[in-house]
Coordinates of C-alpha atoms and ligand atoms in Angstrom, one line a residue:
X95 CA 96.5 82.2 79.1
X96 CA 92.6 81.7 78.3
X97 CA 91.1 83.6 75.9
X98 CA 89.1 85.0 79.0
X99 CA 92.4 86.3 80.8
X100 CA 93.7 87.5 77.0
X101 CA 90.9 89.5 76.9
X102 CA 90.7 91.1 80.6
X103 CA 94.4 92.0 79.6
X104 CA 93.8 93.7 76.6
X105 CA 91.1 95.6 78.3
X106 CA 93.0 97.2 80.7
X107 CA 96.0 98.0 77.9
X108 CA 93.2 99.6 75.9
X109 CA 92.2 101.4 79.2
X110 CA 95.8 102.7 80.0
X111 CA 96.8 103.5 76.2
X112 CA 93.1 105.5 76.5
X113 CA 93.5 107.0 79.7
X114 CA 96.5 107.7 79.8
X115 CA 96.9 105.9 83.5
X116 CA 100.2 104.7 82.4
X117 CA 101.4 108.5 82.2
X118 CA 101.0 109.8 85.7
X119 CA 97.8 110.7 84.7
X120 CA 96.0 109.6 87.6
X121 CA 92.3 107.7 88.3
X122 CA 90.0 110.0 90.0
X123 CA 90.6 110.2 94.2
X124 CA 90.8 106.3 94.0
X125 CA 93.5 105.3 96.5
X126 CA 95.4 102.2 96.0
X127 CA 94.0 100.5 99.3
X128 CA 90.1 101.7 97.5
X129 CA 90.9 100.3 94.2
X130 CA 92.1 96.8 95.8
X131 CA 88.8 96.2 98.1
X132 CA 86.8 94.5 95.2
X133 CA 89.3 91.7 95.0
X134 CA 89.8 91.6 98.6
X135 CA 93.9 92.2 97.9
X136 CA 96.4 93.4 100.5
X137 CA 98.1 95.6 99.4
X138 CA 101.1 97.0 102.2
X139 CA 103.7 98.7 102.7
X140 CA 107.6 98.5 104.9
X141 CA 107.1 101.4 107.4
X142 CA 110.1 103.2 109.3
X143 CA 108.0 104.6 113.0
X144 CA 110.5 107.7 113.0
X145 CA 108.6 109.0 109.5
X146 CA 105.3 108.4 111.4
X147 CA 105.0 111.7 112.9
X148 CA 106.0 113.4 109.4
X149 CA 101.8 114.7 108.4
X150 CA 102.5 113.8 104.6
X151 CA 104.0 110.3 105.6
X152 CA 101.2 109.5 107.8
X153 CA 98.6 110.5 105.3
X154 CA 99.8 108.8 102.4
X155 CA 100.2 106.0 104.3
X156 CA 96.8 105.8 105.7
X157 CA 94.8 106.7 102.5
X158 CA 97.5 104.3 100.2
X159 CA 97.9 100.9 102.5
X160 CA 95.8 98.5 103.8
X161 CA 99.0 96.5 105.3
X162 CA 101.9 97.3 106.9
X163 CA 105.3 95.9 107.7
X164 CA 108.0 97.3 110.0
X165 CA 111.0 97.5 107.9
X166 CA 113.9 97.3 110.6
X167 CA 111.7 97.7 113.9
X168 CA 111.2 93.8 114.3
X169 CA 114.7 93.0 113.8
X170 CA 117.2 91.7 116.3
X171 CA 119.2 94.5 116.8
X172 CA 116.0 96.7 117.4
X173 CA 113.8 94.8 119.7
X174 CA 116.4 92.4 121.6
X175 CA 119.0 94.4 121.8
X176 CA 119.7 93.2 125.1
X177 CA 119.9 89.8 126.2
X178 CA 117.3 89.9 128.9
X179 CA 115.1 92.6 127.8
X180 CA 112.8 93.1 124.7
X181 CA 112.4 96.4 123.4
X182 CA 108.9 96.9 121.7
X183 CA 108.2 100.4 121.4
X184 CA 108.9 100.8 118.0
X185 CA 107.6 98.6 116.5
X186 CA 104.3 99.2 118.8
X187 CA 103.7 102.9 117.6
X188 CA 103.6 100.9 114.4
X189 CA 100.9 98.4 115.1
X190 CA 98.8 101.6 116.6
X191 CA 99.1 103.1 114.0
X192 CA 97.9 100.6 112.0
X193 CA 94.5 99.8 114.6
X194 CA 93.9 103.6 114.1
X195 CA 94.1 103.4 110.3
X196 CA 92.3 99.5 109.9
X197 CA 95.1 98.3 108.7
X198 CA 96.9 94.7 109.2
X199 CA 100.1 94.2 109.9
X200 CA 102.9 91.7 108.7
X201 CA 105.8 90.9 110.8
X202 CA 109.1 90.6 109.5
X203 CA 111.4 88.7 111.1
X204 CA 112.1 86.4 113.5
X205 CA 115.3 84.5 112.4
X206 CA 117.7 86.3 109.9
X207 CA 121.7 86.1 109.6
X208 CA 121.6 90.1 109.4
X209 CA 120.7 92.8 111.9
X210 CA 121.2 90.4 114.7
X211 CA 122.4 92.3 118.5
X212 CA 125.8 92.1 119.5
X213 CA 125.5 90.6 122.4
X214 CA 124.1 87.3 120.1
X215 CA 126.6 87.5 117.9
X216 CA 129.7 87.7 119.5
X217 CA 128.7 85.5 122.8
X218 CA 129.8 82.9 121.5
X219 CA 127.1 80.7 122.7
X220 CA 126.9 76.8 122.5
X221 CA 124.1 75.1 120.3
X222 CA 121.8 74.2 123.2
X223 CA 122.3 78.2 124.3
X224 CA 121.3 79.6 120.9
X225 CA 117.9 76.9 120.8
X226 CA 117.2 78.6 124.1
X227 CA 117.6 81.9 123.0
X228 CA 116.1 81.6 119.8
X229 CA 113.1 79.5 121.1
X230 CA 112.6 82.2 123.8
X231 CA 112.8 85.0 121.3
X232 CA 110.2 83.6 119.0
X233 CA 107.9 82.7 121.8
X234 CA 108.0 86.6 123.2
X235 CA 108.4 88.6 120.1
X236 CA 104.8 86.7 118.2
X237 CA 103.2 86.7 121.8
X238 CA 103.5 90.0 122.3
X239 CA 101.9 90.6 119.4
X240 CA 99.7 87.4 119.3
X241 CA 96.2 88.6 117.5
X242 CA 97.8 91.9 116.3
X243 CA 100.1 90.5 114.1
X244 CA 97.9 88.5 111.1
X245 CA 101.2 87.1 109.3
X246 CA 105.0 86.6 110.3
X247 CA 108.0 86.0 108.0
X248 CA 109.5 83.8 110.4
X249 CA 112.7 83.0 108.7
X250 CA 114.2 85.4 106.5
X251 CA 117.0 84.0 103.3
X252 CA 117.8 80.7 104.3
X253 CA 118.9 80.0 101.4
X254 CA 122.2 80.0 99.9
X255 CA 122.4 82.5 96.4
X256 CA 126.7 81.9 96.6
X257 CA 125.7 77.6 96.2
X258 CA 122.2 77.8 95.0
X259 CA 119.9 75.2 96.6
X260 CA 121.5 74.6 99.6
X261 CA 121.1 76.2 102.9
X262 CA 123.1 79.8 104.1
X263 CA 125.5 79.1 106.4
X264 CA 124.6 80.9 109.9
X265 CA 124.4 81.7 113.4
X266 CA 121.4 79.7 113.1
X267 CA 121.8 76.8 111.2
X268 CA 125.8 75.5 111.5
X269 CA 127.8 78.9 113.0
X270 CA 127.1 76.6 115.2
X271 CA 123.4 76.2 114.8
X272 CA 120.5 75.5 117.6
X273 CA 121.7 71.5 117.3
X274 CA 120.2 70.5 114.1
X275 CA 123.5 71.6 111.3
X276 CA 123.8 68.9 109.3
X277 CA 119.9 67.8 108.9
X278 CA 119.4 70.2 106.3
X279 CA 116.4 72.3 106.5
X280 CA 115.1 70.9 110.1
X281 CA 116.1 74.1 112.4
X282 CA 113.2 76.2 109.7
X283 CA 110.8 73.6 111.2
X284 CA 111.4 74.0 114.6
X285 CA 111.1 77.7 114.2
X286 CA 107.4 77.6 112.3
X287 CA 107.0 75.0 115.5
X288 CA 107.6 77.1 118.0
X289 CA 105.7 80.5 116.0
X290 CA 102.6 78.3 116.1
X291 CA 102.8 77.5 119.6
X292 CA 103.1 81.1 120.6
X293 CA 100.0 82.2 117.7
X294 CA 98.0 79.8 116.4
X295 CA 96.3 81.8 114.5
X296 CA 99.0 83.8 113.1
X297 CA 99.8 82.9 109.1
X298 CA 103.6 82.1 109.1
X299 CA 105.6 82.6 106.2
X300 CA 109.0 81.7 104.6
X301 CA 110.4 84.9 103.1
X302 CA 113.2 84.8 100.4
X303 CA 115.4 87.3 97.9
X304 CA 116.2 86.3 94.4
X305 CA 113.8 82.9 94.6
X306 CA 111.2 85.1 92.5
X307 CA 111.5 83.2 89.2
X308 CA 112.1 79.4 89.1
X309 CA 115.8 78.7 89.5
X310 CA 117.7 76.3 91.7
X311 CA 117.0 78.5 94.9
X312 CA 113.2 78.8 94.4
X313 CA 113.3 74.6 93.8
X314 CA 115.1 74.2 97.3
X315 CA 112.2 76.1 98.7
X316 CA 110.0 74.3 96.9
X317 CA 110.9 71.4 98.4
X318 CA 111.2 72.4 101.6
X319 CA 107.5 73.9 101.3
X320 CA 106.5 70.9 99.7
X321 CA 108.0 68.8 102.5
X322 CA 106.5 70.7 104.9
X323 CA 102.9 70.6 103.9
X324 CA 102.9 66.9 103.2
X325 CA 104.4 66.4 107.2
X326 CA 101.6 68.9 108.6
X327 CA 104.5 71.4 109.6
X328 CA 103.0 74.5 109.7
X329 CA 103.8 76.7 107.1
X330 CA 101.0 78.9 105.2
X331 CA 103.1 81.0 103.0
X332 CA 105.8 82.1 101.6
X333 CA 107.0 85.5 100.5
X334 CA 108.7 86.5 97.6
X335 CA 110.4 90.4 98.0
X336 CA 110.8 91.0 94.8
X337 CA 113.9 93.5 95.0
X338 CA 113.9 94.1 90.9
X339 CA 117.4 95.9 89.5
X340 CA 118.4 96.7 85.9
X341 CA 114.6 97.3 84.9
X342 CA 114.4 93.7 84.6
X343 CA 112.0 91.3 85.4
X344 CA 111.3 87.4 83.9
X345 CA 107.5 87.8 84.6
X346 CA 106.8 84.2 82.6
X347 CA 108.6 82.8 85.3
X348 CA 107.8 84.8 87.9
X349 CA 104.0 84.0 87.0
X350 CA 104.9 80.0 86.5
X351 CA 106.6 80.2 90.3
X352 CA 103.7 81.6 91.6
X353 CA 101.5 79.1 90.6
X354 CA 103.4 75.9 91.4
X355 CA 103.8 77.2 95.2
X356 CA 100.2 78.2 95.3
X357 CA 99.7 74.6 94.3
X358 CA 101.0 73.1 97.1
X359 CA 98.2 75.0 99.0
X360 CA 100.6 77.7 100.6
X361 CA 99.9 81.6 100.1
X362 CA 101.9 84.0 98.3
X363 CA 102.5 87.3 99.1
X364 CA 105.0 89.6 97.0
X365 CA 106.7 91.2 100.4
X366 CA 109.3 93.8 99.7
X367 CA 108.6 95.0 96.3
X368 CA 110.8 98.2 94.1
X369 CA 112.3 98.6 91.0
X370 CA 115.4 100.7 91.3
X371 CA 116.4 103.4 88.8
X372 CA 119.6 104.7 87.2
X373 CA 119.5 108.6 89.0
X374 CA 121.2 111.9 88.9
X375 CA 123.2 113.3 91.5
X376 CA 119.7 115.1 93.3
X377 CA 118.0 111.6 92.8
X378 CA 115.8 112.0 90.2
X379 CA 115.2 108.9 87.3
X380 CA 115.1 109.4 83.8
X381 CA 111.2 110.0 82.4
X382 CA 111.5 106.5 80.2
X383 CA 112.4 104.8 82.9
X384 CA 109.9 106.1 85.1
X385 CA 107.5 104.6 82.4
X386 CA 109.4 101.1 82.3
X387 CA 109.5 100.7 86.1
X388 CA 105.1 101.6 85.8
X389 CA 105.0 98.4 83.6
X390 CA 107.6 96.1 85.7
X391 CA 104.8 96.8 88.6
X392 CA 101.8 96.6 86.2
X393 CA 102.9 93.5 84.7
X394 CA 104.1 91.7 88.4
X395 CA 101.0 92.9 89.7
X396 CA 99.0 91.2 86.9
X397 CA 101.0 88.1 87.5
X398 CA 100.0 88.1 91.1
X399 CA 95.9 88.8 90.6
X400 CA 96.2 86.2 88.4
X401 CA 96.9 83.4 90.9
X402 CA 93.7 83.5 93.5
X403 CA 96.6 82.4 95.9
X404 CA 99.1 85.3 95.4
X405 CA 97.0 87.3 98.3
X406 CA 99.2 90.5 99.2
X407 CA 101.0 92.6 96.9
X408 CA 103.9 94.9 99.5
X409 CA 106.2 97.2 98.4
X410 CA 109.4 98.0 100.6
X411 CA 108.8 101.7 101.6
X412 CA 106.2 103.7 99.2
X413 CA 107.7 107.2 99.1
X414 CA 111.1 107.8 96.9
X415 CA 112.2 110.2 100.6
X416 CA 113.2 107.3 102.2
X417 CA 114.7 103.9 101.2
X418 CA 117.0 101.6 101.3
X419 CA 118.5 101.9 98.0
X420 CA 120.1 104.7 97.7
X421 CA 122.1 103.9 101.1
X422 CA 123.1 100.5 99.8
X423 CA 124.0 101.9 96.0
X424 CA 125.9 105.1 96.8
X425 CA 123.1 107.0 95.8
X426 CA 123.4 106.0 92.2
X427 CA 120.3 103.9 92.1
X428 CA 116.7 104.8 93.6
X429 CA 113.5 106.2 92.7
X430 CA 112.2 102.5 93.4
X431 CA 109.0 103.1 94.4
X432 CA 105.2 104.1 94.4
X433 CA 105.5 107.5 95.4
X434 CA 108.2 110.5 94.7
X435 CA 110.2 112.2 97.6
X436 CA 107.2 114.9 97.9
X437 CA 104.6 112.3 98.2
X438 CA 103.1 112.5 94.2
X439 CA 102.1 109.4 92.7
X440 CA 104.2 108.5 90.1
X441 CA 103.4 106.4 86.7
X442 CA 104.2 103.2 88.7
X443 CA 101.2 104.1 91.2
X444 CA 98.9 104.7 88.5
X445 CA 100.0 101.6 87.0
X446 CA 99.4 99.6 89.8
X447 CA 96.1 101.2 91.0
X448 CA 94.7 100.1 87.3
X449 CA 95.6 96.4 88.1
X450 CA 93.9 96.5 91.2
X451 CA 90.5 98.1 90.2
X452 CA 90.1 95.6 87.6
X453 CA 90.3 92.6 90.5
X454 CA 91.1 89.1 89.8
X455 CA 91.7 87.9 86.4
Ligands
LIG204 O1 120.5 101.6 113.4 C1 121.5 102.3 112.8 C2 121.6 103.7 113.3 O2 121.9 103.7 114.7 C3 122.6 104.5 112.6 O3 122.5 105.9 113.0 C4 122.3 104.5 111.0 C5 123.4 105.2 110.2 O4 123.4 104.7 108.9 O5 122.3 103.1 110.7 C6 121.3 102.4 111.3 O6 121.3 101.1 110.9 C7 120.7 100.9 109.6 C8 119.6 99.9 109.8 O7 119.1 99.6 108.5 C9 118.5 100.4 110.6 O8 117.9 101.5 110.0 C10 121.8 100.4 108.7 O9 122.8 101.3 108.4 C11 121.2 99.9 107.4 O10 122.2 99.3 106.6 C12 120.0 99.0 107.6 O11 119.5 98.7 106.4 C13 118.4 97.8 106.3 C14 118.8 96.5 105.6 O12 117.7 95.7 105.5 C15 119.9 95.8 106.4 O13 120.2 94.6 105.7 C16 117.3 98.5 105.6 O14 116.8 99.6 106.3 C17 116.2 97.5 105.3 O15 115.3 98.1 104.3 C18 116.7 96.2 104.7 O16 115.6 95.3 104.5 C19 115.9 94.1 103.9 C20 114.9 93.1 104.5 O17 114.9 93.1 105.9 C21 115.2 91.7 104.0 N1 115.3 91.7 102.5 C22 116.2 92.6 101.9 C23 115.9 94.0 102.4 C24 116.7 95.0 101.7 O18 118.1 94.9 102.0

């Protein structure tokens, strides 16, 4: 770190220890989306459209979030449910919602092993089938949305965590593939290919779990990236979700990964942050911990503002009401996010609000 970037740090500990932002305390009326427009930042949420017509949903959404991301609305099973029908009106109320509120909006995603229909994955469809399908899926989902839709994940965990560095095994890429198993990473291509086609202007991303930190994953997409940019394929991003567990996070590494990507000329954007918590039986997290998980996002925030490429900064819900933790942990984790289950900012808000007032290091 300069001495510069030392210092900017020790200011805003100074400011928290004096404050008291670290606490809960809180910064004035400042939302996070107010605090973030010196710097320019995006900083987003995921958004479920059934919580839209909640008042206290809506309105912490709107004052909090200059982005938003449909969480499940975009997915397979959601908007192609059938073979020969899209189904958009879910994720639509969220894009006018988001027009209402000037907001942007990500998408997320167009090829993923998970949430995929029925009908796709049990037709048992041939390799020159599935490239149709896909191709035809990609083309109507982004132009539907073409100029509405300002970035796309447009594959989702390609990569392998069971055999890290190589590719998943799926639907998409050998079960049996669109015709291109066996040539490694080439089917990812001719999906940003066909993305671009259908929005030009559109900023399409990689998106990835568990690549955060460097480790033999986050080198495979490295490469790939790296490949990409040199061939003029069209990638501009990729997206890190940052899913944190066990309180903890490697943010030297995290930091270092951010800047070799944002080397090669691509963006970064941190896509589906939260920091899950140990809770009780009625959900709620210990106060310590509540204070640990404020610096996990205070200190991954900083990472981020510290790399003029790291340019949005999402977290995977914002209230502690509804996520996708405690469904997936039998309830035993949660609390993972910005705001509690009655819509009050929690220490990690305050936290995170801090980092973005003070702008770029
Ligand atoms: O649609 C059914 C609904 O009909 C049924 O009544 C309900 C009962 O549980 O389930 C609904 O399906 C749920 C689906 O989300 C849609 O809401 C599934 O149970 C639930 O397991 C599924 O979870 C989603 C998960 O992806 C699936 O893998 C989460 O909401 C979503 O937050 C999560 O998001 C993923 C990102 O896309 C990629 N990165 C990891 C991240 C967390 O797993």
């Amino acid at each position: 770190m300069c001495d510069l970037v030392k210092w900017r740090a020790l200011v805003l500990v100074l400011a928290t220890a004096v404050l008291g932002l670290g606490s809960g305390a809180g910064v004035g009326e400042q939302s996070l989306r107010e605090a973030a427009r010196g710097s320019g930042l995006l900083i987003g949420t995921a958004v479920r459209p059934a919580q839209l017509s909640e008042a206290a949903y809506a309105s912490t959404l709107a004052r909090e979030f200059n982005t938003l991301e449909p969480e499940d609305a975009l997915k397979w099973e959601v908007v192609h449910s059938e073979r020969q029908s899209f189904d958009f009106s879910q994720a639509d109320q969220i894009v006018d919602f988001a027009s209402r509120h000037d907001t942007k909006v990500r998408g997320h995603t167009l090829v993923w092993h998970r949430q995929n229909s029925k009908w796709l994955t049990e037709g048992k469809y041939t390799s020159g089938e599935l490239a149709e399908i896909l191709e035809k899926h990609i083309r109507t989902v982004v132009g539907h949305y073409r100029g509405k839709i300002f970035a796309w994940d447009v594959v989702n965990e390609a990569f392998d965590e069971l055999h890290p560095g190589q590719m998943r095994s799926t639907i998409w890429s050998d079960q049996p593939g669109i015709g291109l198993a066996g040539n490694g990473f080439t089917y990812i291509e001719r999906c940003f290919r066909w993305a671009h086609e259908a929005d030009p202007q559109a900023l399409l991303f990689y998106n990835d779990a568990e690549a955060e930190v460097v480790n033999p994953k986050s080198d495979a997409i490295y490469a790939m990236v790296r490949d990409f940019r040199q061939r003029g394929v069209p990638i501009d991003g990729v997206g890190f979700q940052m899913h944190i567990a066990n309180l903890h996070a490697d943010v030297a590494s995290i930091s270092a990964n951010i800047k070799r990507f944002t080397a090669l000329a691509v963006q970064v954007h941190i896509t589906e942050m939260d920091v899950a918590l140990p809770v009780d039986s009625d959900g709620n997290a210990r106060a310590e911990d509540l204070q640990t998980q404020a610096n996990i996002y205070r200190q991954i925030a900083t990472a981020c503002v510290s790399h003029p490429g790291c340019t949005a900064i999402q977290t995977w819900g914002f209230t502690d009401k509804y996520s996708w933790i405690g469904s997936h942990s039998k309830k035993t984790q949660g609390a993972a996010l910005l705001f509690d289950r009655n819509y009050r900012a929690k220490p990690a808000t305050e936290a995170l609000r801090s980092v973005l007032a003070a702008g770029r290091l």
